[in-house]
Amino acid sequence: MILQIIDICYLIAVVLFIVGIKMMSHPDSARKGNSIALSGMILAILASFLTPGLDNLALIIIAMVLGTIGGIYSAKTVQMTAMPQLVSFFNGMGGAAAALIGLVEYGDLPVDDIGKGAVLMSSLIIGSVSFSGSLIAMGKLQGVVKDIQINKILGFAVLAIAVALAAYILTSGAPQPILIYVLVVLSLIYGLMFVYPIGGADMPVVISLLNSLTGVTAATTGLLYDNKVMLMGGILVGSAGILLTLLMAKAMNRSVSNILFTSFGSSAGGAAAGVDGEQVAKEINAYDSSILMAYAKRVVIVPGYGLAVAQAQHAVHDLEKILEEKGVEVLYGIHPVAGRMPGHMNVLLAESDVPYDKLIEMDDMNEKLPNTDVVMVIGANDVVNPAANDDPSSPIYGMPILEVNKAANVIVIKRSMSSGYAGIQNALFFEPKTRMLFGDAKKVLNELVAEVKNM
């Protein structure tokens, strides 16, 4: 009877996961979807306490309390600029948990149970790769880990050795307590070798892929314990991560293999081909910018990572409101890979209560840009670089962009003329209709609000 109750609870939890994930696909219902998925997880955890013969209950509760405190504290105190790093860290912890479970369970694994052993080895390898790879991705996003070019063949060789070692452990017919730790070390090393060479601009895609791998480890752990909710939850996370990875790669007009096995996005990049280093960008001040916007019919704001760094999301919402009071239509152009994680700009603007219907995705916004009076680019770079359309020699050629250069006027708020995360200069800065408004985004936006108010 108890097992049936547990199974029913797990089934309900899985349904809540699915409903929650579905609701997260739209900004209006995302928060409610997150709460529904959370309730499913709480139900699954409570149901697991009904498992007959559950040992070490006190230690489990202590671990849960410590983890809950740490998780809530991290989520409450993290800056929006560091949210991608936090996501990567939590993802790595999921991989580490799966690997540690594999190590613990290996001691109780019958040497002749090849099927269960194969599942355990998968958890060990994939969990270890996800853990070390996620930590490197977090370090790259934080700016404390630099790109290191590693021979791809050498990386594949390490992975092949790890897989061969796992096969030997499975078929040896005897416990291999030392070799199992060697397998973990090799997997950790491959995780490092896998992520180190990938450029920082591609980290959102890498994090999405590693998240998918963590989902796979949760599913394999579910198989290991015959735990249906872990199995289904892992499958949901794994499949969603793969779909998101493919969608992000498509948004960059690149294949996943190209992202993973080339060095595009390296911080060592130079100026874009076709951009003359002698060209001079034209500047504009806050007063002239405010005149352009105050007397426009439509203003489009294109946010990027610089907006998050300056924590200027509330200031840009203030500018939006003051412009609307003067009869100006204000919209936001959202590129799918702007920022440092999927949906970064959506989350950032939602924090400042920007209405969701003002967030226009790239394809729809590109149809509106030719009829837009002013585009204000705040901290975005590569996602508005016209070289993606015009310069076949550019490394970002073919990447879908927000075609802001088709608007009547473009104002770019930046601290300097520095290149974007892809490491190339932005041809937009030198176009005749573009004006550069240099300074900290939050300070500049507050100045614009003051100027528009006085008109």
Coordinates of C-alpha atoms in Angstrom, one line a residue:
M1 CA 0.0 0.0 0.0
I2 CA 2.8 2.4 0.9
L3 CA 4.6 1.8 -2.4
Q4 CA 1.4 2.5 -4.3
I5 CA 1.0 5.8 -2.5
I6 CA 4.6 6.7 -3.3
D7 CA 4.0 5.8 -7.0
I8 CA 0.9 8.0 -7.1
C9 CA 2.7 10.9 -5.5
Y10 CA 5.5 10.5 -8.0
L11 CA 3.1 10.4 -10.9
I12 CA 1.4 13.6 -9.6
A13 CA 4.9 15.2 -9.2
V14 CA 5.8 14.4 -12.8
V15 CA 2.5 15.9 -14.1
L16 CA 3.3 19.1 -12.1
F17 CA 6.8 19.2 -13.6
I18 CA 5.3 19.0 -17.1
V19 CA 2.7 21.6 -16.4
G20 CA 5.2 23.9 -14.8
I21 CA 7.7 23.6 -17.7
K22 CA 4.9 24.3 -20.1
M23 CA 3.9 27.4 -18.2
M24 CA 7.5 28.6 -18.1
S25 CA 7.4 29.0 -21.9
H26 CA 5.5 32.3 -21.6
P27 CA 6.5 35.3 -19.5
D28 CA 3.0 35.9 -18.2
S29 CA 2.8 32.4 -16.6
A30 CA 6.5 31.7 -15.9
R31 CA 6.4 32.5 -12.2
K32 CA 3.3 30.4 -11.7
G33 CA 4.9 27.6 -13.7
N34 CA 8.0 27.8 -11.5
S35 CA 5.8 27.5 -8.4
I36 CA 3.9 24.6 -9.8
A37 CA 7.1 22.7 -10.6
L38 CA 8.5 23.5 -7.2
S39 CA 5.3 22.0 -5.6
G40 CA 5.9 18.9 -7.6
M41 CA 9.5 18.6 -6.3
I42 CA 8.3 19.1 -2.7
L43 CA 5.7 16.4 -3.2
A44 CA 8.3 14.0 -4.6
I45 CA 10.7 14.7 -1.7
L46 CA 8.0 14.1 0.9
A47 CA 6.9 10.9 -0.8
S48 CA 10.5 9.6 -0.8
F49 CA 10.4 9.7 3.1
L50 CA 7.7 7.0 3.0
T51 CA 10.2 4.6 1.4
P52 CA 10.4 1.4 3.6
G53 CA 13.7 0.8 5.2
L54 CA 15.0 4.4 4.8
D55 CA 18.3 4.7 6.7
N56 CA 20.2 7.7 8.0
L57 CA 17.1 9.9 8.2
A58 CA 18.8 12.4 10.5
L59 CA 21.7 12.9 8.1
I60 CA 19.3 13.3 5.2
I61 CA 17.3 16.0 7.0
I62 CA 20.5 17.8 8.0
A63 CA 21.7 17.8 4.4
M64 CA 18.4 19.0 3.1
V65 CA 18.3 21.9 5.6
L66 CA 21.8 23.0 4.8
G67 CA 21.1 22.7 1.1
T68 CA 17.9 24.7 1.4
I69 CA 19.5 27.4 3.4
G70 CA 22.4 27.6 0.9
G71 CA 20.1 27.6 -2.1
I72 CA 17.8 30.3 -0.8
Y73 CA 20.6 32.5 0.3
S74 CA 22.4 32.2 -3.0
A75 CA 19.2 32.9 -5.0
K76 CA 18.2 35.9 -2.8
T77 CA 21.7 37.6 -2.8
V78 CA 22.9 36.9 -6.3
Q79 CA 23.2 40.0 -8.6
M80 CA 21.4 39.7 -11.9
T81 CA 24.8 40.0 -13.6
A82 CA 25.9 36.8 -11.8
M83 CA 22.7 34.8 -12.4
P84 CA 24.3 32.8 -15.3
Q85 CA 27.2 31.8 -13.1
L86 CA 24.8 30.7 -10.4
V87 CA 22.8 28.6 -12.9
S88 CA 26.0 27.0 -14.0
F89 CA 27.1 26.3 -10.4
F90 CA 23.8 24.7 -9.5
N91 CA 24.0 22.6 -12.7
G92 CA 27.5 21.4 -11.7
M93 CA 26.2 20.4 -8.3
G94 CA 23.6 18.2 -9.9
G95 CA 26.3 16.4 -11.9
A96 CA 28.5 16.1 -8.8
A97 CA 25.6 14.5 -6.9
A98 CA 25.0 11.9 -9.6
A99 CA 28.7 11.1 -9.7
L100 CA 28.9 10.7 -5.9
I101 CA 25.8 8.5 -5.9
G102 CA 27.5 6.3 -8.5
L103 CA 30.6 6.0 -6.3
V104 CA 28.6 5.1 -3.3
E105 CA 26.5 2.5 -5.1
Y106 CA 29.5 0.9 -6.8
G107 CA 30.4 -0.8 -3.5
D108 CA 27.0 -2.6 -3.4
L109 CA 26.8 -3.5 -7.1
P110 CA 26.9 -7.2 -7.9
V111 CA 29.9 -7.8 -10.2
D112 CA 27.7 -9.8 -12.6
D113 CA 25.0 -7.2 -13.0
I114 CA 26.2 -5.7 -16.3
G115 CA 23.0 -3.7 -17.0
K116 CA 22.9 -1.9 -13.7
G117 CA 26.7 -1.5 -13.9
A118 CA 26.4 0.2 -17.3
V119 CA 23.9 2.7 -15.9
L120 CA 26.1 3.4 -12.9
M121 CA 29.2 4.0 -15.2
S122 CA 27.1 6.4 -17.3
S123 CA 26.2 8.4 -14.2
L124 CA 29.8 8.5 -13.1
I125 CA 31.2 9.7 -16.4
I126 CA 28.5 12.1 -17.4
G127 CA 28.0 13.5 -13.9
S128 CA 31.8 14.1 -13.6
V129 CA 32.0 15.8 -17.0
S130 CA 29.0 18.0 -16.2
F131 CA 30.5 19.0 -12.8
S132 CA 34.0 20.0 -13.9
G133 CA 32.7 21.5 -17.2
S134 CA 30.1 23.6 -15.4
L135 CA 32.6 25.0 -13.0
I136 CA 34.9 26.1 -15.9
A137 CA 31.9 27.6 -17.7
M138 CA 31.0 29.5 -14.5
G139 CA 34.6 30.7 -14.2
K140 CA 34.6 32.0 -17.8
L141 CA 31.3 33.9 -17.3
Q142 CA 32.9 35.4 -14.2
G143 CA 36.0 36.4 -16.1
V144 CA 38.4 34.4 -13.9
V145 CA 39.0 31.6 -16.4
K146 CA 40.6 32.3 -19.8
D147 CA 40.3 30.3 -23.0
I148 CA 42.9 27.5 -23.3
Q149 CA 43.3 25.9 -26.7
I150 CA 43.5 22.1 -26.2
N151 CA 44.0 19.6 -29.0
K152 CA 40.6 18.1 -29.7
I153 CA 42.1 14.7 -30.5
L154 CA 43.8 14.6 -27.1
G155 CA 40.4 15.4 -25.5
F156 CA 38.7 12.6 -27.4
A157 CA 41.5 10.2 -26.4
V158 CA 40.9 10.9 -22.7
L159 CA 37.2 10.3 -23.2
A160 CA 37.9 7.1 -25.1
I161 CA 40.2 5.9 -22.3
A162 CA 37.5 6.6 -19.7
V163 CA 34.9 4.7 -21.7
A164 CA 37.3 1.7 -22.2
L165 CA 38.2 1.7 -18.5
A166 CA 34.4 1.7 -17.6
A167 CA 34.0 -1.3 -20.0
Y168 CA 36.9 -3.1 -18.4
I169 CA 35.5 -2.5 -14.8
L170 CA 32.1 -3.9 -15.9
T171 CA 33.5 -7.0 -17.5
S172 CA 36.4 -7.8 -15.1
G173 CA 34.2 -9.9 -12.9
A174 CA 35.8 -8.5 -9.7
P175 CA 35.5 -5.2 -7.7
Q176 CA 37.8 -2.5 -8.9
P177 CA 37.9 0.1 -6.1
I178 CA 41.0 1.9 -7.4
L179 CA 40.1 1.9 -11.0
I180 CA 36.6 3.4 -10.3
Y181 CA 38.3 6.5 -8.9
V182 CA 40.7 6.6 -11.8
L183 CA 37.5 6.7 -14.0
V184 CA 36.1 9.6 -12.1
V185 CA 39.4 11.5 -12.4
L186 CA 39.6 10.9 -16.2
S187 CA 36.0 12.1 -16.6
L188 CA 36.7 15.2 -14.6
I189 CA 39.7 15.9 -16.8
Y190 CA 37.7 15.5 -19.9
G191 CA 35.1 17.9 -18.6
L192 CA 37.9 20.5 -18.3
M193 CA 39.3 19.7 -21.7
F194 CA 35.8 19.9 -23.2
V195 CA 34.9 23.4 -22.0
Y196 CA 38.3 25.2 -21.7
P197 CA 38.8 25.8 -25.5
I198 CA 35.2 27.1 -26.1
G199 CA 35.0 30.9 -26.3
G200 CA 33.1 32.9 -23.7
A201 CA 30.5 34.1 -26.3
D202 CA 29.4 30.4 -26.6
M203 CA 29.0 29.8 -22.8
P204 CA 25.2 30.1 -22.8
V205 CA 25.0 27.2 -25.3
V206 CA 27.6 25.2 -23.4
I207 CA 25.7 25.7 -20.1
S208 CA 22.5 24.6 -21.8
L209 CA 24.2 21.4 -23.1
L210 CA 25.8 20.7 -19.7
N211 CA 22.3 21.2 -18.1
S212 CA 21.0 18.5 -20.5
L213 CA 23.8 16.2 -19.4
T214 CA 22.9 16.7 -15.8
G215 CA 19.3 15.8 -16.7
V216 CA 20.6 12.6 -18.3
T217 CA 22.5 11.7 -15.1
A218 CA 19.4 12.3 -13.0
A219 CA 17.6 9.8 -15.4
T220 CA 20.3 7.2 -15.1
T221 CA 20.2 7.6 -11.3
G222 CA 16.5 7.1 -11.4
L223 CA 17.1 3.8 -13.3
L224 CA 19.7 2.9 -10.7
Y225 CA 17.3 3.2 -7.8
D226 CA 14.2 2.3 -9.8
N227 CA 12.9 5.8 -8.9
K228 CA 10.3 6.9 -11.4
V229 CA 10.2 10.6 -10.5
M230 CA 14.0 10.9 -10.9
L231 CA 13.8 9.0 -14.2
M232 CA 11.0 11.2 -15.6
G233 CA 12.4 14.4 -14.2
G234 CA 15.8 13.7 -15.7
I235 CA 14.3 12.9 -19.0
L236 CA 12.4 16.2 -18.9
V237 CA 15.5 18.2 -18.0
G238 CA 17.7 16.4 -20.5
S239 CA 15.3 16.7 -23.5
A240 CA 14.5 20.4 -22.7
G241 CA 18.2 21.1 -22.4
I242 CA 18.9 19.5 -25.8
L243 CA 16.0 21.4 -27.5
L244 CA 17.2 24.7 -26.0
T245 CA 20.8 24.0 -27.1
L246 CA 19.6 23.4 -30.7
L247 CA 17.4 26.5 -30.7
M248 CA 20.3 28.7 -29.4
A249 CA 22.6 27.3 -32.0
K250 CA 20.0 28.0 -34.7
A251 CA 19.7 31.6 -33.4
M252 CA 23.5 31.9 -34.0
N253 CA 23.2 30.2 -37.4
R254 CA 25.7 27.7 -36.3
S255 CA 25.7 23.9 -35.7
V256 CA 26.2 22.6 -32.2
S257 CA 29.4 20.8 -33.4
N258 CA 30.7 24.1 -34.7
I259 CA 30.1 25.8 -31.3
L260 CA 31.7 22.9 -29.4
F261 CA 34.7 22.2 -31.6
T262 CA 35.8 25.7 -32.9
S263 CA 37.2 28.7 -31.0
F264 CA 34.6 31.2 -32.1
G265 CA 33.8 33.5 -29.2
S266 CA 37.3 33.6 -27.9
S267 CA 38.3 36.7 -26.2
A268 CA 41.4 36.9 -28.3
G269 CA 39.6 38.1 -31.4
G270 CA 40.5 41.2 -33.3
A271 CA 38.8 43.7 -35.4
A272 CA 36.2 42.5 -37.9
A273 CA 37.2 42.2 -41.4
G274 CA 35.9 45.1 -43.5
V275 CA 35.9 47.6 -40.7
D276 CA 38.5 50.3 -41.3
G277 CA 40.5 51.0 -38.1
E278 CA 40.8 54.7 -39.2
Q279 CA 37.0 55.2 -39.2
V280 CA 35.7 57.5 -36.5
A281 CA 32.4 56.9 -34.6
K282 CA 30.2 60.0 -34.2
E283 CA 29.2 61.0 -30.7
I284 CA 26.0 62.4 -29.2
N285 CA 25.2 63.9 -25.8
A286 CA 22.3 63.2 -23.5
Y287 CA 20.4 66.4 -24.4
D288 CA 20.4 65.7 -28.2
S289 CA 19.5 62.0 -27.6
S290 CA 16.5 63.1 -25.5
I291 CA 15.3 65.4 -28.3
L292 CA 15.5 62.5 -30.8
M293 CA 13.5 60.2 -28.6
A294 CA 11.0 62.7 -27.2
Y295 CA 9.8 63.7 -30.7
A296 CA 9.9 60.2 -32.1
K297 CA 6.8 58.1 -32.9
R298 CA 8.5 54.8 -32.0
V299 CA 11.6 54.1 -29.9
V300 CA 13.0 50.6 -29.7
I301 CA 15.4 49.7 -26.9
V302 CA 17.8 46.8 -27.5
P303 CA 19.2 45.6 -24.1
G304 CA 22.4 43.6 -23.8
Y305 CA 24.7 42.4 -21.1
G306 CA 26.0 45.9 -20.5
L307 CA 22.5 46.8 -19.1
A308 CA 22.8 44.0 -16.6
V309 CA 26.4 45.0 -15.6
A310 CA 25.2 48.6 -14.9
Q311 CA 22.1 47.3 -13.1
A312 CA 20.2 49.8 -15.2
Q313 CA 17.0 47.8 -15.7
H314 CA 15.0 50.1 -13.5
A315 CA 16.4 53.2 -15.1
V316 CA 15.5 52.0 -18.6
H317 CA 11.9 51.3 -17.4
D318 CA 11.7 54.9 -16.0
L319 CA 12.8 56.2 -19.5
E320 CA 10.2 54.0 -21.1
K321 CA 7.4 55.4 -18.9
I322 CA 8.4 59.1 -19.4
L323 CA 8.5 58.6 -23.1
E324 CA 5.1 57.0 -23.2
E325 CA 3.7 60.0 -21.2
K326 CA 4.8 62.1 -24.2
G327 CA 3.0 59.8 -26.7
V328 CA 6.0 57.8 -27.8
E329 CA 5.6 54.1 -28.5
V330 CA 8.4 52.2 -26.7
L331 CA 9.3 48.6 -27.4
Y332 CA 12.1 46.3 -26.5
G333 CA 14.0 44.2 -29.1
I334 CA 15.1 40.9 -27.6
H335 CA 17.7 38.7 -29.2
P336 CA 17.6 35.0 -28.2
V337 CA 21.3 34.9 -27.2
A338 CA 21.6 38.4 -25.7
G339 CA 23.2 38.3 -22.3
R340 CA 24.9 35.3 -20.7
M341 CA 22.1 32.8 -20.5
P342 CA 18.9 32.0 -22.4
G343 CA 16.2 34.5 -21.5
H344 CA 18.7 36.7 -19.6
M345 CA 17.2 40.0 -20.9
N346 CA 13.6 38.8 -20.3
V347 CA 14.4 38.1 -16.7
L348 CA 16.3 41.3 -16.2
L349 CA 13.5 43.5 -17.6
A350 CA 10.8 41.5 -15.8
E351 CA 12.6 42.4 -12.5
S352 CA 11.9 46.1 -13.2
D353 CA 8.2 45.4 -14.1
V354 CA 8.5 46.0 -17.9
P355 CA 5.2 44.8 -19.4
Y356 CA 5.8 41.4 -21.1
D357 CA 3.9 42.5 -24.3
K358 CA 6.6 45.1 -24.9
L359 CA 9.3 42.4 -25.2
I360 CA 9.4 41.7 -28.9
E361 CA 11.4 38.7 -30.2
M362 CA 14.0 39.2 -32.9
D363 CA 12.1 38.1 -36.0
D364 CA 9.0 40.2 -35.2
M365 CA 11.1 43.2 -34.2
N366 CA 13.1 43.1 -37.5
E367 CA 9.8 43.7 -39.3
K368 CA 9.2 46.8 -37.2
L369 CA 12.7 48.3 -37.4
P370 CA 12.4 50.0 -40.9
N371 CA 9.5 52.0 -39.5
T372 CA 11.3 52.9 -36.2
D373 CA 12.5 56.5 -35.6
V374 CA 15.1 55.7 -32.9
V375 CA 16.8 52.5 -31.7
M376 CA 18.7 52.7 -28.5
V377 CA 21.2 49.9 -28.0
I378 CA 22.2 49.5 -24.4
G379 CA 25.2 47.2 -23.8
A380 CA 24.5 44.9 -26.7
N381 CA 27.2 44.3 -29.3
D382 CA 27.5 41.2 -31.5
V383 CA 23.7 40.7 -31.7
V384 CA 23.3 44.1 -33.6
N385 CA 26.5 43.9 -35.7
P386 CA 25.6 44.3 -39.4
A387 CA 28.7 42.4 -40.4
A388 CA 26.7 39.3 -39.7
N389 CA 24.6 40.2 -42.8
D390 CA 27.1 42.2 -44.9
D391 CA 30.6 40.8 -44.4
P392 CA 31.3 37.2 -45.6
S393 CA 34.7 37.3 -44.0
S394 CA 33.4 38.1 -40.5
P395 CA 33.4 35.1 -38.1
I396 CA 29.7 36.0 -37.2
Y397 CA 28.6 36.1 -40.8
G398 CA 25.2 34.4 -41.1
M399 CA 24.2 34.8 -37.5
P400 CA 20.7 36.3 -37.2
I401 CA 20.8 39.7 -35.7
L402 CA 18.5 42.6 -34.7
E403 CA 18.8 44.7 -37.9
V404 CA 18.9 48.0 -36.0
N405 CA 20.8 49.7 -38.8
K406 CA 17.5 49.8 -40.8
A407 CA 16.0 52.3 -38.3
A408 CA 16.1 56.0 -39.0
N409 CA 18.5 56.7 -36.1
V410 CA 20.6 54.6 -33.8
I411 CA 22.0 55.6 -30.4
V412 CA 24.5 53.2 -28.8
I413 CA 25.2 53.5 -25.1
K414 CA 28.6 52.0 -24.2
R415 CA 31.4 52.7 -21.9
S416 CA 33.9 52.5 -24.7
M417 CA 34.5 51.3 -28.3
S418 CA 35.6 47.8 -27.0
S419 CA 34.5 44.7 -29.0
G420 CA 31.8 42.3 -27.9
Y421 CA 32.2 38.9 -26.4
A422 CA 32.9 37.5 -29.9
G423 CA 36.1 39.6 -29.9
I424 CA 35.3 41.6 -33.1
Q425 CA 34.7 45.3 -33.7
N426 CA 31.1 46.3 -34.4
A427 CA 30.5 47.8 -37.9
L428 CA 27.3 49.5 -36.6
F429 CA 29.4 52.0 -34.6
F430 CA 30.7 53.6 -37.8
E431 CA 27.5 53.8 -39.8
P432 CA 26.3 57.3 -40.8
K433 CA 23.0 57.1 -38.8
T434 CA 24.7 55.8 -35.6
R435 CA 25.7 58.0 -32.7
M436 CA 27.7 56.9 -29.7
L437 CA 26.6 58.0 -26.2
F438 CA 29.5 57.0 -24.0
G439 CA 29.1 56.4 -20.2
D440 CA 27.8 54.1 -17.6
A441 CA 24.3 52.9 -18.8
K442 CA 22.5 53.6 -15.5
K443 CA 24.0 57.1 -15.2
V444 CA 23.3 57.9 -18.9
L445 CA 19.7 56.6 -18.7
N446 CA 19.0 58.7 -15.6
E447 CA 20.4 61.8 -17.4
L448 CA 18.0 61.0 -20.3
V449 CA 15.1 60.7 -18.0
A450 CA 15.8 64.1 -16.5
E451 CA 16.2 65.7 -20.0
V452 CA 13.0 64.2 -21.3
K453 CA 11.1 65.4 -18.2
N454 CA 12.2 69.0 -18.9
M455 CA 10.8 69.0 -22.4

